[in-house]
Amino acid sequence: MHFRPKRQNHSGVPPSRLNHSRVLDTLVKNLEGMAYRCLHDAGWTMVFVSDGCHELCGYASSEILGKTGVSWEEITHPEDRRRVRDCIEDAMRSGRRFAVQYRIVSKSGQIKWVVERGVAIRDEQGEAALEGFIEDITARRATLEALEAAELRYRNIFEHASEGIFQSTRDGRYLAANPALARLYGYDSPQALMADLADIERLLYVLPDRRVDFLTLIERDGEVLNFESEVYRRDGSRIWISENAHAVLGTKGEFICYEGTVQDISERKRTEAHLQLMAMVFSNSNEAIMVTDAGNRIIAVNPAFRRLTGYLPDEVMGKDPRILSAGITSPEVFSDMWASLDRHGSWQGELWDRRKSGEAYPKWLSISLVRDADGQIRNHIGSFIDISELKATQERIRHLAHHDTLTNLANRFSLHEKLGQAIAFCKRNHMQLALMLIDLDRFKTINDTLGHQAGDELLIQVAQRLSAAVRESDIVARLGGDEFVVALPGIGSPADAAHLADKITREISAPYLINGQELRTSPSIGICVYPGDGTEIGDLLKNADVAMYHAKAKGRGNYQFFTEEMNIATTERMNLESDLRLAIARGEFLLYYQPQLDLRSGTIVGVEALIRWQHPTRGLVSPADFIPIAEDSGMISAIGDWVLEEACRQLKAWQTRGITHIRMSINLSTGQFLDKTLPARIHELLASNGLSASLLDLEVTESMSMASPDESISVMKTLSSSGLTLSIDDFGTGYSSLAYLKLLPIHTLKIDRSFVKDIESDPNDADICDVTVLLAHKLGLEVVAEGVETEAQLKFLLSIGCEKIQGYLISKPLPADQAERFIRNNPPMNDLGTIDLWSSPEQSPSIEENCPA
Ligand code: C2E
Ligand code: CA
Ligand code: CA
C-alpha cells in the first residue's frame, strides 16, 4: 500500500515505476486469496490488494489499484499519516521489517484500526516495492484498550489505595504489596517492605499464632474474613490493623496465594478504648450523671443516679429533669442556672430534689452544655451529689466553731460575736450591760484528784445550772477551763447583776452528783458594767477578770464588782505573789499560836498555829491575804509543810520545857489535805520529834471536806488512824451534808467566827450556834467557838453547852514565847468555879497588836 511523499527524495530504495515484473507476478499469485494483503510499488501505487482489503476499506480493488485509484495515503487517517510514512520510509531505507498500527477511514467514513506488517522487497532491477499485510485490529484493539484501561485502573487502585493491599504466600512472604501497605508498616517502598519481611507472621504480628490461625480459617472457609490484630511497625511501635483477606485458588482448587487489604485502625481502637473508659467512668462514677437531649429530655442516666434518686432508668427516660425537683428551690436559682448556661455553657449550684421515696434532699449540681459544630445545643450533661450529709457536717462545724464542745455553751469566739451585738444594742438604747466572769473554786483540785472525767462532768452540770439561772436573752459562754461568762444586756442597775450573782452562787454551790459521788464547788464571780467600767469587749473582760480575782481573794464563793481600786489591788497581788515565792527561803514565815480555852476545866488545853508572813517592807501580812495566793500559785504545799514542821518543832520545844498538856491545832489547805503523802509526812514529823499523835489536831474547812466527801472520808480515816484528831473549821459557812458529817472521822466542829460575832444581836446566828452545838453533841463531837471577843458571847456559848472557845477574849494569836508565857500563867486546873479568867480581859497577857485579825 505504501507510498512516500512524492516530493521527498528516497535514498534506500529509489522510487521507480513498479512494473508487472516476474517477481511481482509470483508474489501476486502467492497473495491471491489472502485477506488484507496488498502490494504497492515504490511509487506507492497499489499493485495488488486482496479481497479482504476491500472488505477492510470499502473500496473495490479496482478503485484503489493503479495510478488512477484512490491512494492509500488518502485512506489513512490524517492524524496517523505522518507516523506511518516515517515508518515505511525507514523500512524502505533499511530493508527491515516493520509493523505499524494506524487508523484508516473507510469509504463509508468508518474509522478502523489496522496493523500493517511489511517488508521492502526488490525486483531484479533492484526496484523496491513493499509487501504489506494489513490486518483489521479494530475489534482486538478495543478489547485490548479495555483490558489496558482495566489493568490501569487496578494498578491505580493498587498504587494509590489508602488501604494496604497484599498477596502473600503460605510460607509468609509477600508476593505483592502496595505503597499504602509499606507506609502502614513504616517502610519507604513496597520493595523495602518485601525485602525486609521474609516471615510476615513472626516479624509483624504481636501474636503471630493468632494470624496463622486466621489464615488457616480463611483457607478452610474460602471466604473473605476479617481479623484485627496488633502489629509492629518498622520502628518498633505498635499499631492496630484490620485485615480482610481470602485465599486465592486455581481452577482446580489448588492454593495460589493469600490476598487481602489492611487498614490501620489504631485511632479507632484508641477511640474505642476511650469510649470504653468513658462508659466505665459513667457507670462507676459516684456522682449521679444525667444526660438530656436538646429538648432537655433525659436520654441517659448512670447507676449512681439510680442509687441517689431511687429511680430506675426506664422511669425517667424521655422525661424532663424537672420530675426530680422537690419544688422548694427558689425560682431565682433556676433563672440564674439558665442564664449561666446560656452565657458560659455551664452552671454549678445547690438544688433541692426529691427522691422517688419522697424524701427531699439538697444536691450539688454541675451542668454543662454540649453543642454541635453549628453551635446548636445537642445535650445537657448534669452530674450531681447528695450534699445532705455535707450540709449537716457544715452545720456541725459551724456549731463547733461557735460552741464549746464540752458544755455546748457559746465559746470564746461566739461570745465576742454575741457580746459585740449586745453592746451595740445597749449603746443604741442607752442601757447598761453587766458582764460576769465566773471561776469555779477548787476546780483544779477536783480535776486532779477525781480525774478529768469527773471534772468534765462537773463543768457540764455547772453549764446547765448557769443556763437555767439566766434569762433567754442573757449570754452564757465558757471561755475554757473552769471559766464561764454570763452577760446581762439591758440591766436597770448593777443591783440586778448582784441579784443574779447571788442566785448563781447559790445554784453553783449546791451539791453535784457525779459518778455516784457528791461533789461541791463554788463560784468566784467578777462583775463589771458597760459602759461605766469599759466600752470595749476586751476591757470589759479584763475588768471582770480583775473583779473575779478580787472575789477569789475575798475567800471565794462570792461576787465582786470591778472598781479602779481593784486594778491596784491586782497589781498588788502580783507583787505579793512574787515576794511570796522567796518567803520560805528567806525565812520570812513565823507561826503565832492562839490559845484555846476549855470551858469545862477553865484550862488552856491547846493552841492553834496561825502563820504570819514577816514581809520585809509590809510588816506582818495576814494569811487571809497570802494563803489564797499561795493556793492559786501552787506554793501552798511547801508553805503547809513548813507550818507542820515548825508547829511540831515548837510543840516539842514546849514539851522539853515541861508544857506537856498542850495540843497543837494546825490548819490544812485543800492541796495539802488531798496530798497522798501527807499521812506519811506527819508520821515522820511526829516520829522525828518524838511526839505523840494525840497531841495533834488538824483543821480542815467545811467546804474542803465537803467538796468531795467520799475522798475526804478516806483521807481522814487514814490520818485519824494514827491517833491525831480532826476538826471541821469554819463550820456553818459551807454546805455540810449531814449524812456525810456523820461518816467523817472527826473530833471537833469549829463554829465560824461570823456566827459568834453577832450572837447577841442576830437571833439567827444565835440559833445557828445553838443548833451546831446540839448537832455536834448528837454526833459525839466537841465544839470550839472561834472569834469570841466578848463576855456576852462567852456566856451565851456557855449556856448552849459549847466546850471550848478561842478568841481575843482569851488571847490574840501570840508569838511562841508569849504563847508559852500565857500557857504557864494559866496552868491546868480542875475546878472551873475558881477560874475567873475571862471576867476581865485586861488579865490577858499583852498581845501582838500588829497581828491582823
Ligand atoms: P482560821 O483558821 O479561821 O483562823 C482563825 C482566824 O481568826 C485567825 O486569823 C485569827 O487571828 C482570827 N481570830 C482569832 N480570834 C479572833 C477574834 O476574837 N476576833 C477576830 N476578829 N479574829 C479572831 P488569821 O490568823 O489571820 O488567819 C486567817 C486564816 O488564815 C485562818 O482562819 C486560816 O484559814 C488561814 N491560816 C492561818 N494560818 C494558816 C496555816 O498555817 N495554814 C493554812 N493552810 N491556813 C492558815
Ligand atoms: Ca483554823
Ligand atoms: Ca476558822
XYZ file of C-alpha atoms in Angstrom, residues 199-621:
423
model
C 8.395 -14.046 57.586
C 5.336 -11.911 57.914
C 3.774 -13.516 60.945
C 6.887 -13.675 63.086
C 8.149 -10.235 62.202
C 4.944 -8.303 62.088
C 2.409 -9.705 64.457
C 2.458 -9.203 68.193
C 0.579 -12.503 68.481
C 1.799 -14.427 65.407
C -0.094 -17.605 66.228
C -3.411 -15.848 66.021
C -2.608 -14.699 62.489
C -1.659 -18.249 61.496
C -4.990 -19.446 62.886
C -6.709 -16.753 60.883
C -5.018 -17.826 57.656
C -5.986 -21.420 58.306
C -9.541 -20.275 58.789
C -9.787 -18.277 55.551
C -8.363 -21.177 53.596
C -10.821 -23.586 55.145
C -13.894 -21.396 54.796
C -12.941 -19.956 51.441
C -14.408 -16.587 52.166
C -13.180 -13.137 52.987
C -12.726 -12.875 56.705
C -11.800 -10.002 58.916
C -9.081 -10.079 61.502
C -7.983 -7.410 63.928
C -4.579 -7.580 65.478
C -1.729 -5.592 66.819
C 1.449 -5.388 64.742
C 4.904 -3.937 64.998
C 5.916 -1.208 62.624
C 9.452 -0.943 61.350
C 10.422 1.461 64.172
C 9.125 -0.977 66.786
C 5.994 0.988 67.581
C 2.741 -0.860 67.652
C -0.421 -0.236 65.728
C -3.727 -1.980 65.424
C -4.750 -3.228 61.995
C -7.831 -4.727 60.475
C -7.287 -7.253 57.642
C -9.798 -8.500 55.108
C -8.270 -11.479 53.387
C -9.116 -14.574 51.435
C -7.269 -17.420 49.795
C -6.876 -17.271 46.002
C -7.422 -20.701 44.496
C -6.635 -22.022 40.996
C -9.147 -23.613 38.652
C -8.566 -26.986 40.157
C -8.987 -25.626 43.628
C -5.304 -25.524 44.362
C -3.945 -22.806 46.650
C -2.271 -19.951 44.919
C -1.883 -17.157 47.417
C -3.481 -15.091 50.132
C -4.826 -11.791 49.080
C -6.164 -9.005 51.220
C -6.365 -5.466 52.388
C -5.024 -3.953 55.583
C -6.215 -0.875 57.425
C -4.696 0.998 60.344
C -7.391 1.041 62.991
C -5.257 2.329 65.864
C -7.249 5.512 66.037
C -10.474 3.576 66.124
C -9.053 1.312 68.817
C -7.988 4.317 70.823
C -11.407 5.851 70.425
C -12.985 2.553 71.393
C -10.786 2.286 74.453
C -11.549 5.866 75.279
C -15.239 5.288 74.857
C -14.984 2.188 76.958
C -13.216 4.184 79.614
C -15.809 6.898 79.389
C -18.525 4.313 79.713
C -16.776 2.912 82.764
C -16.463 6.366 84.248
C -20.095 6.941 83.530
C -21.195 3.703 85.159
C -18.776 3.718 88.028
C -18.952 7.355 88.913
C -20.093 8.103 92.409
C -21.715 11.183 91.057
C -25.108 10.734 89.559
C -24.922 11.610 85.871
C -27.863 12.506 83.713
C -27.734 13.391 80.015
C -30.582 15.142 78.284
C -31.155 15.944 74.626
C -31.613 19.335 73.021
C -35.199 19.366 74.219
C -33.976 18.624 77.754
C -35.445 15.131 77.836
C -33.437 12.559 79.760
C -31.626 10.191 77.418
C -29.109 8.538 79.757
C -28.560 8.078 83.464
C -25.872 6.123 85.287
C -26.108 3.654 88.186
C -25.215 6.342 90.729
C -28.237 8.273 89.516
C -30.365 5.304 90.366
C -28.791 4.864 93.778
C -29.187 8.520 94.614
C -32.645 9.241 93.262
C -34.171 5.796 93.591
C -35.453 5.970 90.002
C -34.810 3.187 87.506
C -33.561 4.395 84.115
C -36.814 3.386 82.457
C -38.780 5.536 84.831
C -37.002 8.726 83.819
C -36.106 8.159 80.153
C -37.622 10.788 77.920
C -38.761 12.854 80.892
C -37.860 16.387 81.818
C -35.411 16.510 84.787
C -37.990 18.695 86.465
C -39.680 15.496 87.668
C -36.801 15.186 90.169
C -37.387 18.576 91.712
C -38.654 18.897 95.239
C -40.350 22.137 94.320
C -38.666 24.065 97.089
C -35.711 25.555 95.247
C -36.314 29.234 94.746
C -37.139 30.275 91.154
C -34.153 32.643 91.210
C -31.819 29.664 91.375
C -33.296 28.259 88.178
C -33.260 31.538 86.324
C -29.650 32.003 87.389
C -28.911 28.489 86.146
C -30.391 29.026 82.672
C -28.757 32.414 82.362
C -25.360 30.958 83.215
C -25.844 28.023 80.821
C -26.700 30.471 78.116
C -23.717 32.692 78.787
C -20.998 30.274 79.844
C -22.332 26.884 78.833
C -22.139 25.626 82.397
C -23.555 26.110 85.867
C -22.926 24.810 89.368
C -25.113 25.182 92.358
C -27.317 23.770 95.004
C -30.821 22.497 94.339
C -33.380 20.634 96.330
C -34.622 17.421 94.771
C -36.940 14.720 95.911
C -36.058 11.034 95.835
C -38.520 8.518 94.485
C -39.269 7.734 98.112
C -40.499 11.290 98.514
C -37.623 12.413 100.699
C -36.304 15.858 99.808
C -32.538 16.353 99.771
C -30.076 19.036 98.763
C -27.821 18.249 95.837
C -24.830 19.939 94.314
C -25.402 20.029 90.575
C -22.953 20.778 87.770
C -24.439 21.169 84.305
C -22.610 21.626 81.022
C -23.958 22.148 77.554
C -22.768 20.112 74.600
C -23.097 21.938 71.292
C -22.701 20.550 67.795
C -20.465 22.049 65.100
C -23.144 24.592 64.202
C -23.347 25.750 67.772
C -26.749 24.164 68.317
C -27.360 22.656 71.738
C -27.161 18.910 71.477
C -27.100 17.750 75.093
C -27.082 18.848 78.674
C -24.870 16.836 80.952
C -25.749 17.096 84.586
C -23.812 15.475 87.385
C -24.759 15.785 91.000
C -24.091 14.571 94.501
C -26.249 14.384 97.563
C -24.963 17.058 99.910
C -27.309 16.475 102.796
C -24.513 14.943 104.864
C -22.129 17.635 103.803
C -24.603 20.257 104.870
C -25.109 18.521 108.183
C -21.344 18.461 108.646
C -21.106 22.090 107.708
C -23.809 22.895 110.203
C -21.921 20.852 112.780
C -18.672 22.637 112.008
C -20.444 25.965 112.284
C -21.839 24.838 115.605
C -18.425 23.642 116.764
C -16.863 26.901 115.729
C -19.352 28.765 117.858
C -19.882 26.403 120.738
C -17.885 24.827 123.418
C -17.821 21.124 122.684
C -17.985 20.013 126.247
C -20.793 22.146 127.591
C -22.461 23.210 124.351
C -22.389 26.785 125.602
C -21.202 29.559 123.337
C -17.409 29.537 123.108
C -14.982 32.408 123.295
C -15.339 33.159 119.609
C -19.062 33.312 119.650
C -19.056 35.183 122.958
C -17.202 38.011 121.258
C -19.717 37.976 118.453
C -22.744 37.990 120.753
C -21.219 40.452 123.148
C -20.497 42.798 120.251
C -24.144 42.674 119.225
C -25.379 43.064 122.783
C -23.128 46.046 123.415
C -24.262 47.673 120.185
C -27.854 47.108 121.283
C -27.227 48.656 124.710
C -25.417 51.569 123.137
C -28.369 52.342 120.843
C -30.819 52.084 123.705
C -28.681 53.787 126.333
C -28.715 50.740 128.504
C -26.203 49.060 130.757
C -24.787 45.591 130.418
C -23.317 43.518 133.219
C -20.527 41.138 132.417
C -19.752 38.403 134.915
C -16.671 36.280 134.832
C -17.228 33.126 136.826
C -14.437 30.885 138.001
C -15.052 27.676 139.893
C -13.297 27.416 143.212
C -11.022 24.460 143.720
C -11.833 23.106 140.294
C -8.228 22.222 139.710
C -8.168 20.137 142.850
C -11.306 18.273 141.865
C -9.905 17.667 138.425
C -6.574 16.481 139.787
C -7.939 14.222 142.450
C -11.041 12.801 140.817
C -9.903 12.793 137.231
C -10.707 14.746 134.139
C -13.865 12.845 133.503
C -15.367 13.958 136.771
C -14.064 17.438 136.110
C -15.725 17.475 132.708
C -18.968 16.209 134.146
C -18.846 18.939 136.752
C -18.322 21.572 134.057
C -21.278 20.213 132.114
C -23.536 20.395 135.120
C -22.305 23.865 136.029
C -23.067 24.948 132.455
C -26.564 23.546 132.779
C -27.158 25.362 136.031
C -25.844 28.609 134.623
C -28.079 28.337 131.573
C -31.045 27.589 133.788
C -30.327 30.525 136.065
C -30.356 33.225 133.398
C -32.983 34.650 131.092
C -33.294 33.661 127.451
C -31.807 36.987 126.354
C -28.728 36.649 128.531
C -25.485 35.282 127.193
C -23.769 32.308 128.746
C -20.399 31.187 127.467
C -17.453 29.113 128.513
C -14.080 30.695 127.997
C -12.191 27.477 128.640
C -11.094 25.610 131.726
C -13.434 26.427 134.578
C -14.080 29.973 133.409
C -17.573 30.994 132.382
C -19.041 34.271 131.276
C -22.561 35.493 131.818
C -23.604 38.740 130.201
C -26.822 40.536 131.055
C -27.756 43.111 128.482
C -30.187 45.841 129.386
C -29.945 45.785 133.171
C -31.604 48.615 135.076
C -28.880 48.895 137.691
C -25.847 46.932 138.877
C -28.081 45.621 141.670
C -29.785 43.432 139.063
C -26.432 41.793 138.389
C -25.851 41.401 142.132
C -29.139 39.558 142.488
C -28.256 37.172 139.698
C -24.740 36.699 141.055
C -26.316 35.722 144.368
C -28.550 33.258 142.649
C -25.681 31.810 140.623
C -23.588 31.445 143.769
C -26.399 29.504 145.434
C -27.071 27.298 142.423
C -23.454 26.518 141.652
C -22.660 25.819 145.304
C -25.374 23.190 145.664
C -24.014 19.637 145.643
C -23.372 17.730 142.404
C -23.801 14.030 141.944
C -21.008 12.768 139.758
C -20.286 9.074 139.281
C -22.396 8.387 142.322
C -20.335 10.798 144.393
C -21.454 14.052 145.844
C -19.186 16.930 144.875
C -19.166 20.593 145.735
C -17.694 23.690 144.301
C -18.493 27.374 144.483
C -18.157 30.251 142.045
C -15.980 33.281 142.366
C -17.656 35.956 140.331
C -16.184 39.157 138.994
C -18.641 41.715 137.669
C -18.126 44.774 135.583
C -20.639 47.014 133.927
C -20.865 48.593 130.488
C -20.375 51.463 129.856
C -19.147 52.530 133.332
C -16.261 50.024 133.569
C -15.404 49.984 129.872
C -16.921 50.119 126.426
C -14.738 47.594 124.589
C -15.200 43.863 124.923
C -11.532 43.367 125.704
C -11.593 45.926 128.504
C -14.796 44.560 129.949
C -13.458 41.007 130.018
C -10.214 42.179 131.582
C -12.007 44.178 134.237
C -14.373 41.322 135.034
C -11.263 39.203 135.471
C -9.796 41.703 137.920
C -13.039 41.684 139.853
C -13.094 37.899 139.812
C -9.624 37.744 141.376
C -10.849 40.105 143.952
C -13.693 37.712 144.686
C -11.204 34.851 144.997
C -9.158 36.899 147.393
C -12.246 37.614 149.406
C -12.442 33.948 150.232
C -14.317 32.552 147.217
C -17.950 31.653 146.745
C -18.774 35.334 146.426
C -19.010 38.052 143.838
C -17.179 41.343 143.490
C -17.684 44.360 141.320
C -14.890 45.896 139.393
C -13.611 49.241 140.577
C -10.470 51.122 139.757
C -9.134 50.280 143.200
C -9.411 46.655 142.276
C -6.952 47.196 139.473
C -4.474 48.447 142.019
C -5.251 45.517 144.274
C -4.498 43.154 141.398
C -1.117 44.696 140.810
C -0.554 44.468 144.478
C -1.402 40.835 144.427
C 1.055 40.170 141.613
C 3.814 41.779 143.637
C 2.815 39.825 146.674
C 2.917 36.612 144.720
C 6.462 37.193 143.524
C 7.573 38.093 147.046
C 5.831 35.024 148.395
C 7.954 32.805 146.209
C 11.002 33.908 148.122
C 9.482 33.936 151.571
C 10.399 30.394 152.698
C 13.984 30.644 151.564
C 14.320 33.999 153.284
C 12.799 32.652 156.465
C 10.078 35.263 156.493
C 7.374 32.998 157.848
C 6.654 32.527 161.523
C 3.933 30.883 163.498
C 1.673 32.573 166.022
C -0.243 30.497 168.475
C -3.752 31.269 169.630
C -4.707 29.617 172.909
C -7.865 27.560 173.180
C -9.673 27.510 176.479
C -11.585 24.514 177.703
C -14.684 25.934 179.374
C -15.261 22.793 181.430
C -11.822 22.868 183.044
C -11.068 26.558 182.587
C -7.711 25.499 181.289
C -5.710 26.335 178.170
C -5.744 22.944 176.535
C -4.314 23.819 173.181
C -3.187 26.373 170.685
C -3.981 26.925 167.023
C -0.944 27.564 164.916
C -1.529 30.541 162.646
C 1.002 31.517 160.085
C 2.376 35.017 159.735
C 4.472 36.471 156.996
C 7.077 38.939 158.165
C 7.303 40.877 154.914
C 10.484 42.993 154.636
C 8.549 46.176 153.780
C 4.893 45.466 154.534
C 5.370 44.145 158.037
C 3.191 41.271 159.121
C 0.955 40.048 156.317
